[in-house]
mmCIF file of C-alpha atoms in Angstrom:
data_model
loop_
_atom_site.group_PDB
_atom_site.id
_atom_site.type_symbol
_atom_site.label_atom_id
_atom_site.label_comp_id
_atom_site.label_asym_id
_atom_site.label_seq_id
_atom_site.Cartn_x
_atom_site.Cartn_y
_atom_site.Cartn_z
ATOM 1 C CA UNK Y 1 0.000 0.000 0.000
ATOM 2 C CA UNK Y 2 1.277 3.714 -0.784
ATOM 3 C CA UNK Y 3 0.676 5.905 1.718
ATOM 4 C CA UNK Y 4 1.163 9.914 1.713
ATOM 5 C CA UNK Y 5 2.930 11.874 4.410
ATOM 6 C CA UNK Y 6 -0.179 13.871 4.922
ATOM 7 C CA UNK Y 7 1.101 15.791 8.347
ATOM 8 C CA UNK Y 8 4.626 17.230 6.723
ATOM 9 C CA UNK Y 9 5.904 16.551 3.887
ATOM 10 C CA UNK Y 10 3.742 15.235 1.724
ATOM 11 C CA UNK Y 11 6.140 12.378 0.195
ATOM 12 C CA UNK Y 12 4.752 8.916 -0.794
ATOM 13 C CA UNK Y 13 5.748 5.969 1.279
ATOM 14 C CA UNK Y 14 4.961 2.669 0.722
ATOM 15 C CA UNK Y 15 3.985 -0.492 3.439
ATOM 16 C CA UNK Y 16 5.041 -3.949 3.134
ATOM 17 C CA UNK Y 17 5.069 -6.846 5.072
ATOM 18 C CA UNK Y 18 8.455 -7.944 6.793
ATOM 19 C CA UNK Y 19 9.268 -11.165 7.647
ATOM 20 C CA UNK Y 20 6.836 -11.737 10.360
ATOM 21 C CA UNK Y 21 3.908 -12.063 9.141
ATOM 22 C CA UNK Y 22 1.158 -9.262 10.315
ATOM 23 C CA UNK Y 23 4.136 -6.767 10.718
ATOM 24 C CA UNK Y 24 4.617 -4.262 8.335
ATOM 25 C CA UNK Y 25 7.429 -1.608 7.782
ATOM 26 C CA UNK Y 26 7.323 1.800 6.120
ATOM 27 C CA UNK Y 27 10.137 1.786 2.885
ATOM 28 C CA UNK Y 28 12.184 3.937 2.341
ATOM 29 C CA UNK Y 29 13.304 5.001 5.908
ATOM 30 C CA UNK Y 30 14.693 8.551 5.222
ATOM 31 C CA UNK Y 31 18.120 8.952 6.482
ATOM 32 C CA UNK Y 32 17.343 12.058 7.384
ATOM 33 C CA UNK Y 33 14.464 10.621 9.459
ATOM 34 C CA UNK Y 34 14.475 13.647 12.133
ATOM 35 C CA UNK Y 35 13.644 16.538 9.925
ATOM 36 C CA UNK Y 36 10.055 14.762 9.666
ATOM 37 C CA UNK Y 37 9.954 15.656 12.922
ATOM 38 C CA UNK Y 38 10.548 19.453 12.706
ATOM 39 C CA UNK Y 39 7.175 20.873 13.540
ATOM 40 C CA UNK Y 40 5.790 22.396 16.717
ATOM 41 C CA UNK Y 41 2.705 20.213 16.209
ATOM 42 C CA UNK Y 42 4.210 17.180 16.117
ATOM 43 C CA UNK Y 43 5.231 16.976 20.244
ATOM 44 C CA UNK Y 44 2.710 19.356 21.464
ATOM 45 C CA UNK Y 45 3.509 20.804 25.051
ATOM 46 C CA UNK Y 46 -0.751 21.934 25.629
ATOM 47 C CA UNK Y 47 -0.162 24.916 27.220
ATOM 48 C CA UNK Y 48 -3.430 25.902 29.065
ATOM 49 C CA UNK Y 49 -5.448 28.539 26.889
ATOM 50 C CA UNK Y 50 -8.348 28.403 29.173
ATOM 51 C CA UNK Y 51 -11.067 27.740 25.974
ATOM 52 C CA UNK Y 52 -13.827 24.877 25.988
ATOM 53 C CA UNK Y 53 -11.976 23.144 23.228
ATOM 54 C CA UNK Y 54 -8.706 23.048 25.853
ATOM 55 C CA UNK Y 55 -10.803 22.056 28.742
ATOM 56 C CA UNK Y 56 -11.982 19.038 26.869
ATOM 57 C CA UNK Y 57 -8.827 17.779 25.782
ATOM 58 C CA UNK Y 58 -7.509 18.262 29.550
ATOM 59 C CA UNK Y 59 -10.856 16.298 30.654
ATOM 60 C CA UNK Y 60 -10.029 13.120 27.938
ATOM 61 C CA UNK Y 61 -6.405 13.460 28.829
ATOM 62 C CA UNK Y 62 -6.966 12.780 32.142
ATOM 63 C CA UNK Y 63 -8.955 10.144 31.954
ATOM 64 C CA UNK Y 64 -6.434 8.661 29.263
ATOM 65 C CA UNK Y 65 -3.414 8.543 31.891
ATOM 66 C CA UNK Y 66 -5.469 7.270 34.165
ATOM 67 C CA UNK Y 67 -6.423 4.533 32.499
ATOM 68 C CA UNK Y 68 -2.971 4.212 31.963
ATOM 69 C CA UNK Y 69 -1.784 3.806 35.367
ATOM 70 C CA UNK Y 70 -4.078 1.582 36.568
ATOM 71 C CA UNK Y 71 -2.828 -0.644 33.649
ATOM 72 C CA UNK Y 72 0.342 -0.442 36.542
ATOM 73 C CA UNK Y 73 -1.720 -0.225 39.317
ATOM 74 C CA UNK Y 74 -3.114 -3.310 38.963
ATOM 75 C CA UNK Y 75 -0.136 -5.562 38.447
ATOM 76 C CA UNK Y 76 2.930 -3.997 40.249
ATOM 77 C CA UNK Y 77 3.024 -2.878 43.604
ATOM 78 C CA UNK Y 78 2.945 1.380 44.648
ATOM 79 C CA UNK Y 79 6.614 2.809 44.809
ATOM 80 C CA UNK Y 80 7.837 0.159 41.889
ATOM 81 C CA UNK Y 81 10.408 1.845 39.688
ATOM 82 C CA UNK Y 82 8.742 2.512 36.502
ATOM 83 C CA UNK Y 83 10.424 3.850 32.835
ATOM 84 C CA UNK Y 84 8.311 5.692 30.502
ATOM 85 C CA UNK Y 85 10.651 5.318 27.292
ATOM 86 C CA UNK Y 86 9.820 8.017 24.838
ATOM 87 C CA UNK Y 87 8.080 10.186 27.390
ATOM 88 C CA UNK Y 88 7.853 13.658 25.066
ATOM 89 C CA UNK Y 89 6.855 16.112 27.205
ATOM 90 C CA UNK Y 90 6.304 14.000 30.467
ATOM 91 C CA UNK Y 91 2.834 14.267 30.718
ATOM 92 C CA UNK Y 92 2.293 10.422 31.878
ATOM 93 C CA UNK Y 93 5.431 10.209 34.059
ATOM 94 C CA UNK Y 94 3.606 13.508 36.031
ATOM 95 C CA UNK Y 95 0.906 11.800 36.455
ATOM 96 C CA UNK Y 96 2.326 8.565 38.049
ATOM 97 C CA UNK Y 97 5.186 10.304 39.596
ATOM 98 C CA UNK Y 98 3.611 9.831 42.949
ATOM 99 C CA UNK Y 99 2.242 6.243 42.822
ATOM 100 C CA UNK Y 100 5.820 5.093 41.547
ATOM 101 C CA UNK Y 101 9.669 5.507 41.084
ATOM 102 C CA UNK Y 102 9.605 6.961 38.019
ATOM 103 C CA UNK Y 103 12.020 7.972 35.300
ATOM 104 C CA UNK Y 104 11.282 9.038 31.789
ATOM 105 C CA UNK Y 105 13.510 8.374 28.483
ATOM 106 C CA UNK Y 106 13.147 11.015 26.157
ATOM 107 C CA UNK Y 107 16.004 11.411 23.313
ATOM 108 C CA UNK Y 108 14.372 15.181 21.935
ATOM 109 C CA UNK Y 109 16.001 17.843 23.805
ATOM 110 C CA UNK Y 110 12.914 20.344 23.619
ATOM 111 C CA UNK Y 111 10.647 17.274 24.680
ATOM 112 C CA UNK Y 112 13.072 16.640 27.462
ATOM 113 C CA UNK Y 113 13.471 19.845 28.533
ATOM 114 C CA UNK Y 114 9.088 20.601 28.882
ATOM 115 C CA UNK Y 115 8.703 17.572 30.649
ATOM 116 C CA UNK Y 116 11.545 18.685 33.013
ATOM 117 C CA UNK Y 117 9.918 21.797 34.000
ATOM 118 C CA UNK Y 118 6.627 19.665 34.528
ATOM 119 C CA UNK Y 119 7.784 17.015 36.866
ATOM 120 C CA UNK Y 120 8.689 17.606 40.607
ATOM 121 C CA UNK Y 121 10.236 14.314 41.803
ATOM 122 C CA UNK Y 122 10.413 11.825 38.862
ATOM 123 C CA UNK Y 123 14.350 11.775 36.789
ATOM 124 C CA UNK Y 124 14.405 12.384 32.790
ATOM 125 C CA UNK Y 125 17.131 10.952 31.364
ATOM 126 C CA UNK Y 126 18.782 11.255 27.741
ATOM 127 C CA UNK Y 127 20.540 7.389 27.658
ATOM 128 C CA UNK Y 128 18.983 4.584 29.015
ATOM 129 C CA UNK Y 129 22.245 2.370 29.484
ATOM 130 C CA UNK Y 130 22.847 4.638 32.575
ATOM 131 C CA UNK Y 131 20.048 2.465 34.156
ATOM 132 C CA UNK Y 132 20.928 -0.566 36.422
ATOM 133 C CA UNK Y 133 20.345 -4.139 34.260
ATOM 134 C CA UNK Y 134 16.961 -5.807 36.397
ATOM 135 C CA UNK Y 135 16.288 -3.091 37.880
ATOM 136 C CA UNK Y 136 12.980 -1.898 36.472
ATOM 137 C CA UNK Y 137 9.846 -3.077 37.406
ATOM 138 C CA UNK Y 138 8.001 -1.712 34.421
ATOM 139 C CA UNK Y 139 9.021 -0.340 31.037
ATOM 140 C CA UNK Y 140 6.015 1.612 29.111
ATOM 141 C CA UNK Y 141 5.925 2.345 25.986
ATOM 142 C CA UNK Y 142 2.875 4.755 24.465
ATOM 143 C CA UNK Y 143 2.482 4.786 20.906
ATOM 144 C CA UNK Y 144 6.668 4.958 20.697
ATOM 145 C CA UNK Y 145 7.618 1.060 19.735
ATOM 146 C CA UNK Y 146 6.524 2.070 15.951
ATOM 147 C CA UNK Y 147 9.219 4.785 16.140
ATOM 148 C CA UNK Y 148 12.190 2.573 17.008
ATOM 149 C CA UNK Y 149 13.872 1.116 13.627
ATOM 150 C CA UNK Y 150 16.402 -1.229 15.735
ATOM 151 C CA UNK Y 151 13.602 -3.150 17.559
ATOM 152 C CA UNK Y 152 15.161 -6.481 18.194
ATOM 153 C CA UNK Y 153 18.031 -4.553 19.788
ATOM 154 C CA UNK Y 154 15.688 -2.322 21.941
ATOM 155 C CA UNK Y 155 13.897 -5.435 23.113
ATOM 156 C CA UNK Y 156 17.196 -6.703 24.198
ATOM 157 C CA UNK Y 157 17.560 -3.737 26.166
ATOM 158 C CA UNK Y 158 14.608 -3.609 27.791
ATOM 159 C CA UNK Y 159 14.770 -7.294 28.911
ATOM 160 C CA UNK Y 160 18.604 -6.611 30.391
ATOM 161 C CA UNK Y 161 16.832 -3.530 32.397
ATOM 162 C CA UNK Y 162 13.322 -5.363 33.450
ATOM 163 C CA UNK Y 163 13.486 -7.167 36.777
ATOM 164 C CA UNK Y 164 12.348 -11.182 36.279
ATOM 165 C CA UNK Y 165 8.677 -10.827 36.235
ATOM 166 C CA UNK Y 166 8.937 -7.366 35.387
ATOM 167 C CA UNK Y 167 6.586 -5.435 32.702
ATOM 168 C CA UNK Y 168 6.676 -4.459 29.371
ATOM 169 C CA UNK Y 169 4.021 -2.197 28.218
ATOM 170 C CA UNK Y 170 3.558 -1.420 24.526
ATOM 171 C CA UNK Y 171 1.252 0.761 23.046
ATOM 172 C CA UNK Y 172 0.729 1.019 18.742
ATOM 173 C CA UNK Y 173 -2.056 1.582 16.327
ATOM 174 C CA UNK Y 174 -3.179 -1.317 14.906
ATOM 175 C CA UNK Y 175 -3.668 -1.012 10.916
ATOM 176 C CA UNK Y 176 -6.279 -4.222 11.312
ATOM 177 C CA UNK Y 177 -8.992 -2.240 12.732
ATOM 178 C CA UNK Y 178 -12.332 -0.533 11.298
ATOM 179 C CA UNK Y 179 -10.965 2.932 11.039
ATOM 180 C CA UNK Y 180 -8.016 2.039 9.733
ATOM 181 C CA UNK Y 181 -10.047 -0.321 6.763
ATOM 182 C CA UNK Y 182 -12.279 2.560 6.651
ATOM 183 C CA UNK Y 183 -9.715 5.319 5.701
ATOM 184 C CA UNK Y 184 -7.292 3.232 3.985
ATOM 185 C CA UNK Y 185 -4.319 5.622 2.528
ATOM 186 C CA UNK Y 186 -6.048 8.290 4.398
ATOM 187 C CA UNK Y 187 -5.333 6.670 7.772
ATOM 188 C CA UNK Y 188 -3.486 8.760 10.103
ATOM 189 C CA UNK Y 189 -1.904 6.151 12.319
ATOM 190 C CA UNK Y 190 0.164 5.170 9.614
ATOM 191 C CA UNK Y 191 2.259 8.102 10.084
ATOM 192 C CA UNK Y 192 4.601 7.609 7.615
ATOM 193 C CA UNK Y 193 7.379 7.981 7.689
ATOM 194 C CA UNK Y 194 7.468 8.533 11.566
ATOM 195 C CA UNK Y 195 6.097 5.385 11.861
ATOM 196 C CA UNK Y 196 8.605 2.659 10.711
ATOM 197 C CA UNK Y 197 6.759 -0.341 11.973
ATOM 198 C CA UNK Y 198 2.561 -0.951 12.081
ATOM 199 C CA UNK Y 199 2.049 -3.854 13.648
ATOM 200 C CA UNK Y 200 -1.537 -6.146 13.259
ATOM 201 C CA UNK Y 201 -2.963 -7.966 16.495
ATOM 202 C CA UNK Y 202 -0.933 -11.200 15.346
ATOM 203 C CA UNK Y 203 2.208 -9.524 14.347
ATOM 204 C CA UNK Y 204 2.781 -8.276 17.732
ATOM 205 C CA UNK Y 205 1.986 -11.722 19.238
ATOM 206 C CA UNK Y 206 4.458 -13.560 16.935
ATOM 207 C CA UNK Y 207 7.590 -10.615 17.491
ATOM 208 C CA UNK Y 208 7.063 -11.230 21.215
ATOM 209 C CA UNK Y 209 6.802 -14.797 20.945
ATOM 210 C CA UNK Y 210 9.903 -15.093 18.673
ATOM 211 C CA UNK Y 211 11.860 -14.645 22.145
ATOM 212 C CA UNK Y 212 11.617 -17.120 24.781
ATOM 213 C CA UNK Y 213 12.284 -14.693 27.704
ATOM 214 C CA UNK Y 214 8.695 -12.642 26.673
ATOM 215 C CA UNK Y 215 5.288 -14.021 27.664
ATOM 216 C CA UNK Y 216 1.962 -12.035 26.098
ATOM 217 C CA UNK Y 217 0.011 -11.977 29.328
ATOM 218 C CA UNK Y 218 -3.183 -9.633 28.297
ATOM 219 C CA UNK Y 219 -4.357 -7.329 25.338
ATOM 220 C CA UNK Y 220 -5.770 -3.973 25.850
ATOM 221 C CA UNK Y 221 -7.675 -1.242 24.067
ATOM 222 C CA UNK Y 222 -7.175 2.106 23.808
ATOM 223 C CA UNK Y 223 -11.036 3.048 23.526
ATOM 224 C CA UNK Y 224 -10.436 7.009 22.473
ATOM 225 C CA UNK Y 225 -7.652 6.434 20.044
ATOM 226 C CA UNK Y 226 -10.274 5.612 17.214
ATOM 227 C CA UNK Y 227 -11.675 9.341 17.622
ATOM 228 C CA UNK Y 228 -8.491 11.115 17.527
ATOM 229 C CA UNK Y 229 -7.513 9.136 14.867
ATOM 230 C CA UNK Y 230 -10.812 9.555 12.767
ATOM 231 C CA UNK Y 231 -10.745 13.038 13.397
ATOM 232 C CA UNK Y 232 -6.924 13.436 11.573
ATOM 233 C CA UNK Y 233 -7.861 11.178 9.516
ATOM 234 C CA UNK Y 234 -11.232 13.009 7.889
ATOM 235 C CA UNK Y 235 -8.868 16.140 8.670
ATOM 236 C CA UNK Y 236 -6.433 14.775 5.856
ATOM 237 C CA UNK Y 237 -9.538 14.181 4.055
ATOM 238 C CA UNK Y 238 -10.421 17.727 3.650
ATOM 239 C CA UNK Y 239 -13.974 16.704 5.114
ATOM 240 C CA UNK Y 240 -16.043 19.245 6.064
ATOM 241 C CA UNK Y 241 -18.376 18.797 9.793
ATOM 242 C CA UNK Y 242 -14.506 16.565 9.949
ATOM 243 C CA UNK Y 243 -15.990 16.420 14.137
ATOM 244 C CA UNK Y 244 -18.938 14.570 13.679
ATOM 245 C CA UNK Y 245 -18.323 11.933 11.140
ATOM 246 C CA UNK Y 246 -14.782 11.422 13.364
ATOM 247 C CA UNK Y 247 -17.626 10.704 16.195
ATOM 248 C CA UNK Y 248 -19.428 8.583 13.515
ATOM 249 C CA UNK Y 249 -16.717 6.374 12.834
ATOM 250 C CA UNK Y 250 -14.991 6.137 15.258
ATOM 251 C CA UNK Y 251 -17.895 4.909 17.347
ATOM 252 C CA UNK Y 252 -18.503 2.185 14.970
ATOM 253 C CA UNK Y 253 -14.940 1.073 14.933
ATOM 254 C CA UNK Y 254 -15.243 0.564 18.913
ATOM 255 C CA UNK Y 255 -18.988 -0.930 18.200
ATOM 256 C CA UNK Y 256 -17.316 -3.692 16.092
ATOM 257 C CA UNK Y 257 -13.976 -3.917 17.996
ATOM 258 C CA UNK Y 258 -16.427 -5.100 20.998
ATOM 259 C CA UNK Y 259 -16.995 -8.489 19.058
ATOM 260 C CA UNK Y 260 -13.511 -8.587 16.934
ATOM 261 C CA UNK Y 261 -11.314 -7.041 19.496
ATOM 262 C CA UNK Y 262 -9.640 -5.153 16.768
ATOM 263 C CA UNK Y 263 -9.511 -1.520 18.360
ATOM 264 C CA UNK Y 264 -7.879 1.171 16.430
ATOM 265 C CA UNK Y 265 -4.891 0.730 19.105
ATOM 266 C CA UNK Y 266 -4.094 -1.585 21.225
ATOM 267 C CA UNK Y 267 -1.932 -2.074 24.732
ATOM 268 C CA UNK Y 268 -0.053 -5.346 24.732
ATOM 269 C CA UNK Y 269 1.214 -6.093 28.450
ATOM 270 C CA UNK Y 270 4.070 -8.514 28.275
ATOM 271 C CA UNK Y 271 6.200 -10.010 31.222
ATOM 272 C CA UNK Y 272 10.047 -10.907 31.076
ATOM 273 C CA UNK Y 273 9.587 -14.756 31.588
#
């Protein structure tokens, strides 16, 4: 499939299936992969403007990193030392900050620097080797695994820095969905070229289960990414009311994800066997 680079740049990409079956990478990978990057919209710091539209986004926000920690909550114990790799501009390790020992990766020195001036007791840090091997309880990962072109090395990583028993958490779009069958080229989770991997329900399943030290232990939805995504999505369409019809679909694509489990992302929880 061809896909356009409908945020930036406006370059065609194409999609094709790697290896592992149901994962797909993005071709070519720019070498100058960072300059696709280069807008101020791209890591948005939300500065408070005070307007109905801002207190909205605030109100889903919150209940989106809430969700989130109880994902945590649940399964490790209050004051376990938590990274959130690919924080941006910190607003999850904020938020948990206080329920856990928390450190954020974050290789973007403007991201870095914003969630810096947000956070009062959690560490950002700029290499994660300076970490202590089993050490972590939890390693999360919100829509940033799609990002990373040396995965198999990454995973590596993140097993050396996971306690045994500890947590991965890995959050990515999945291209299998309604929306994204709906809107096709016009999806905007495929990101391109941002996104270097897309991974389907399956693919995930078989790149964790390629390594004997991983073990899938539960699947997750993220219920409002179909509605952000529809709305970019009919944005990049040029579609007028683009609100409503991203409220349309997107509540159809949860509708049917309810029997197929196919939500327009999904949270795969996996423990270091």
């Amino acid at each position: 499939m061809k896909i356009k680079d409908h945020f930036l740049s406006q370059e065609i990409f194409e999609i094709k299936e790697t290896d592992t079956k149901g994962v797909f990478k993005t071709s070519p990978i720019p070498s100058n992969i960072s300059r696709y990057y280069e807008s101020e919209d791209y890591i948005s710091h939300h500065q408070d403007s005070g307007s109905l539209k801002e207190k909205l986004y605030k109100f889903l926000q919150s209940f989106n990193l809430n969700y989130k920690r109880n994902i945590l909550a649940e399964r490790i114990p209050k004051g376990a030392k938590v990274l959130d790799y690919g924080c941006g501009a910190g607003e999850f390790v904020k938020y948990i900050e206080n329920d856990f020992e928390t450190l954020g990766f974050e290789p973007d020195a403007d991201a870095r620097k914003a969630a810096e001036g947000k956070i009062t007791k959690a560490k950002i840090l700029d290499d994660i080797h300076l970490i202590e091997d089993k050490s972590l309880d939890a390693i999360t990962l919100w829509h940033v695994f799609e990002h990373i072109q040396n995965q198999d090395e990454m995973l590596d990583i993140f097993r050396a820095k996971l306690k045994d028993k500890g947590l991965l958490v890995i959050a990515v779009p999945n291209p299998t969905s309604y929306d994204a069958q709906h809107y096709k080229e016009y999806w905007a989770a495929y990101d391109v070229p941002r996104h270097i991997y897309h991974f389907s329900k399956n693919g995930m399943e078989s790149l964790i289960s390629k390594n004997p030290d991983w073990r899938m232990r539960k699947i997750k939805p993220l219920i409002l990414d179909s509605y952000y995504i529809s709305m970019l999505s009919e944005k990049y369409k040029k579609s007028p009311l683009f609100w409503l019809k991203a409220s349309i679909y997107g509540t159809i694509s949860n509708v049917k994800a309810l029997f197929s489990n196919e939500y327009s992302s999904l949270i795969y929880i996996i423990e270091k066997y």
